[in-house]
Structures are given as structure tokens and as C-alpha cells.
Amino acid sequence: GKPSDNCIQITEPSNPDHSWDDNYFCWKMGTKNPGMKWSNKNPISNMRCTKIYEDSDPDSWDDNYLCLPKSSTLHFYWSPYDFYGDLECIQWVEPADPDTWDDNYLCAKYHYPTSELWQTLVEQEGDSTAVIPAEDTWGQD
């Protein structure tokens, strides 16, 4: 079952072995709900979504998104190969899935639209779904 009310379930119904049925992404206890939502069928409208994918997985991992409110200052970055060295990252692992889910990372950083770093990211990534803005308290001590 669900580990706590501070989690959303991460599923991919097209996975034939159902290995993703018991996966959850959680935010720190005692912090405000960041408004995260998961979609295994394309981005959610009126939200900023980061595509979560594994190129080596043939089981419909090309339309999955982790989404947050557009007003969020937290930005996610997905890497199916390695982590971003200057960001806080969490490894996204499913040991029961044989399709190389052992080198994937979801990274995060707070950005504000006026910051120099944000401007650099916009120039480098454009309006990519790899960049998404959660509430100010998510993941902070």
C-alpha cells in the first residue's frame, strides 16, 4: 500500500511484469504538499511536467510525466544516464525491471525567473519538458 499521505504513486500499466505497481515518489514529512501529480499518458494540462523515460525500456516509457504547478519555484531535471553534478539528485530505481533502470536520476533545484542561473537554463534548454518548476518548502530542512 501507499507509504504515507506525502506520496504519489508512480505506475506504468503497460509494463508486462507490473514491477512499477509498488513505486511511490514522496516529499519530506512536515512540508507542504508540493502539488505533484503523475501521468503515465502525456503531460497534464495547466501544469509543468518533466518527462520521465528510459530509452532502453520498450514498455511505453515514452509518455510518462512528473508534474507540478506552473507557479512552483522548484525545477526538476531528468537524466536517464547519470546525475547532474551541481544539483540535488535522487536515483530513480526499479530493480525488478530489467530495462536498465539503474542509472536514472531525478534532480532538483530552486529557481526564480529573475535569477541568472534560470536565464542560462532557458537559453540552453528552451521550453523543454525537461525543466519544470513545488512549493518553497519542498525538500528543505
Tab-separated table of C-alpha atoms in Angstrom:
chain	number	residue	atom	x	y	z
A	1	GLY	CA	0.000	0.000	0.000
A	2	LYS	CA	0.811	3.683	-0.027
A	3	PRO	CA	3.644	4.510	2.419
A	4	SER	CA	2.105	7.837	3.575
A	5	ASP	CA	-0.059	10.759	2.571
A	6	ASN	CA	3.140	12.521	1.459
A	7	CYS	CA	3.471	10.353	-1.657
A	8	ILE	CA	2.156	9.888	-5.158
A	9	GLN	CA	2.131	6.523	-6.895
A	10	ILE	CA	4.396	6.051	-9.914
A	11	THR	CA	2.907	3.478	-12.259
A	12	GLU	CA	3.304	2.249	-15.799
A	13	PRO	CA	0.372	-0.084	-16.576
A	14	SER	CA	1.967	-1.132	-19.878
A	15	ASN	CA	4.861	-2.831	-18.071
A	16	PRO	CA	4.085	-6.544	-18.572
A	17	ASP	CA	5.579	-7.659	-15.234
A	18	HIS	CA	3.774	-4.920	-13.210
A	19	SER	CA	7.057	-4.158	-11.425
A	20	TRP	CA	6.094	-0.467	-11.137
A	21	ASP	CA	2.842	-1.091	-9.244
A	22	ASP	CA	4.533	-0.646	-5.838
A	23	ASN	CA	6.520	2.553	-6.512
A	24	TYR	CA	5.899	5.918	-4.855
A	25	PHE	CA	7.571	9.307	-5.004
A	26	CYS	CA	7.371	11.122	-1.677
A	27	TRP	CA	8.147	14.567	-0.324
A	28	LYS	CA	9.603	15.267	3.093
A	29	MET	CA	7.284	14.759	6.069
A	30	GLY	CA	6.198	18.002	7.676
A	31	THR	CA	6.486	20.058	4.485
A	32	LYS	CA	3.709	21.493	2.403
A	33	ASN	CA	2.232	19.281	-0.310
A	34	PRO	CA	4.001	20.446	-3.499
A	35	GLY	CA	1.014	19.561	-5.684
A	36	MET	CA	2.898	16.839	-7.585
A	37	LYS	CA	0.951	14.619	-9.937
A	38	TRP	CA	1.995	11.622	-12.034
A	39	SER	CA	0.790	10.906	-15.527
A	40	ASN	CA	1.544	7.732	-17.467
A	41	LYS	CA	-0.241	9.193	-20.506
A	42	ASN	CA	1.287	12.527	-21.572
A	43	PRO	CA	1.723	15.840	-19.739
A	44	ILE	CA	-1.084	17.168	-17.535
A	45	SER	CA	-2.581	20.369	-18.899
A	46	ASN	CA	-2.016	23.564	-16.897
A	47	MET	CA	0.954	22.014	-15.073
A	48	ARG	CA	4.694	21.944	-15.741
A	49	CYS	CA	5.786	18.434	-16.452
A	50	THR	CA	9.111	16.661	-16.648
A	51	LYS	CA	9.272	13.662	-18.946
A	52	ILE	CA	10.404	10.515	-17.111
A	53	TYR	CA	11.791	7.994	-19.563
A	54	GLU	CA	14.258	5.197	-20.149
A	55	ASP	CA	15.361	4.820	-23.762
A	56	SER	CA	16.132	1.129	-23.241
A	57	ASP	CA	12.681	0.279	-21.892
A	58	PRO	CA	10.248	-0.789	-24.656
A	59	ASP	CA	7.216	-0.804	-22.318
A	60	SER	CA	5.629	2.594	-23.011
A	61	TRP	CA	8.074	4.729	-21.024
A	62	ASP	CA	7.853	7.449	-23.651
A	63	ASP	CA	4.751	9.239	-22.337
A	64	ASN	CA	5.263	9.443	-18.556
A	65	TYR	CA	5.495	12.755	-16.696
A	66	LEU	CA	6.022	14.044	-13.176
A	67	CYS	CA	4.129	17.323	-12.928
A	68	LEU	CA	3.962	20.291	-10.570
A	69	PRO	CA	2.004	23.529	-10.542
A	70	LYS	CA	3.252	26.114	-13.029
A	71	SER	CA	3.745	28.572	-10.163
A	72	SER	CA	6.296	26.344	-8.457
A	73	THR	CA	9.847	27.546	-7.875
A	74	LEU	CA	11.243	24.010	-7.785
A	75	HIS	CA	12.536	22.745	-11.106
A	76	PHE	CA	13.104	19.098	-11.936
A	77	TYR	CA	15.689	17.764	-14.365
A	78	TRP	CA	15.578	14.182	-15.611
A	79	SER	CA	18.575	12.180	-16.680
A	80	PRO	CA	18.240	8.616	-17.972
A	81	TYR	CA	22.028	8.134	-17.852
A	82	ASP	CA	23.699	9.990	-14.984
A	83	PHE	CA	23.109	12.750	-12.427
A	84	TYR	CA	23.672	16.472	-12.787
A	85	GLY	CA	26.717	17.235	-10.634
A	86	ASP	CA	25.604	20.641	-9.352
A	87	LEU	CA	22.020	19.662	-8.448
A	88	GLU	CA	20.464	17.595	-5.684
A	89	CYS	CA	19.517	14.252	-7.233
A	90	ILE	CA	17.731	11.092	-6.252
A	91	GLN	CA	18.284	7.832	-8.080
A	92	TRP	CA	15.091	6.537	-9.716
A	93	VAL	CA	15.394	2.745	-9.498
A	94	GLU	CA	13.205	-0.269	-10.101
A	95	PRO	CA	15.342	-3.373	-9.507
A	96	ALA	CA	12.611	-5.716	-10.773
A	97	ASP	CA	12.543	-4.017	-14.192
A	98	PRO	CA	15.338	-5.452	-16.358
A	99	ASP	CA	15.398	-2.478	-18.763
A	100	THR	CA	18.363	-0.527	-17.298
A	101	TRP	CA	16.504	1.425	-14.601
A	102	ASP	CA	19.702	1.570	-12.527
A	103	ASP	CA	21.286	4.765	-13.897
A	104	ASN	CA	18.341	7.183	-13.907
A	105	TYR	CA	18.170	10.344	-11.782
A	106	LEU	CA	15.628	12.991	-10.949
A	107	CYS	CA	17.415	16.171	-9.948
A	108	ALA	CA	16.040	19.377	-8.490
A	109	LYS	CA	16.927	22.970	-7.834
A	110	TYR	CA	15.019	26.072	-6.831
A	111	HIS	CA	14.920	28.770	-9.466
A	112	TYR	CA	13.290	32.114	-9.619
A	113	PRO	CA	12.531	33.675	-13.014
A	114	THR	CA	14.880	36.594	-12.439
A	115	SER	CA	17.913	34.548	-11.419
A	116	GLU	CA	20.975	34.406	-13.646
A	117	LEU	CA	21.012	30.580	-13.476
A	118	TRP	CA	17.393	30.403	-14.660
A	119	GLN	CA	18.173	32.629	-17.623
A	120	THR	CA	21.093	30.340	-18.532
A	121	LEU	CA	18.876	27.247	-18.338
A	122	VAL	CA	16.218	28.829	-20.503
A	123	GLU	CA	18.836	29.645	-23.115
A	124	GLN	CA	20.295	26.121	-23.002
A	125	GLU	CA	17.084	24.107	-22.755
A	126	GLY	CA	14.485	26.399	-24.275
A	127	ASP	CA	10.931	25.481	-23.390
A	128	SER	CA	11.804	21.823	-22.891
A	129	THR	CA	9.742	19.438	-20.803
A	130	ALA	CA	12.988	18.530	-19.045
A	131	VAL	CA	12.651	21.699	-16.975
A	132	ILE	CA	9.783	22.078	-14.549
A	133	PRO	CA	9.156	24.443	-11.671
A	134	ALA	CA	6.991	22.588	-5.916
A	135	GLU	CA	6.287	24.779	-3.166
A	136	ASP	CA	9.110	26.665	-1.465
A	137	THR	CA	9.199	24.230	1.451
A	138	TRP	CA	9.547	21.012	-0.560
A	139	GLY	CA	12.790	19.209	0.254
A	140	GLN	CA	14.118	21.903	2.563
A	141	ASP	CA	15.216	21.332	6.138
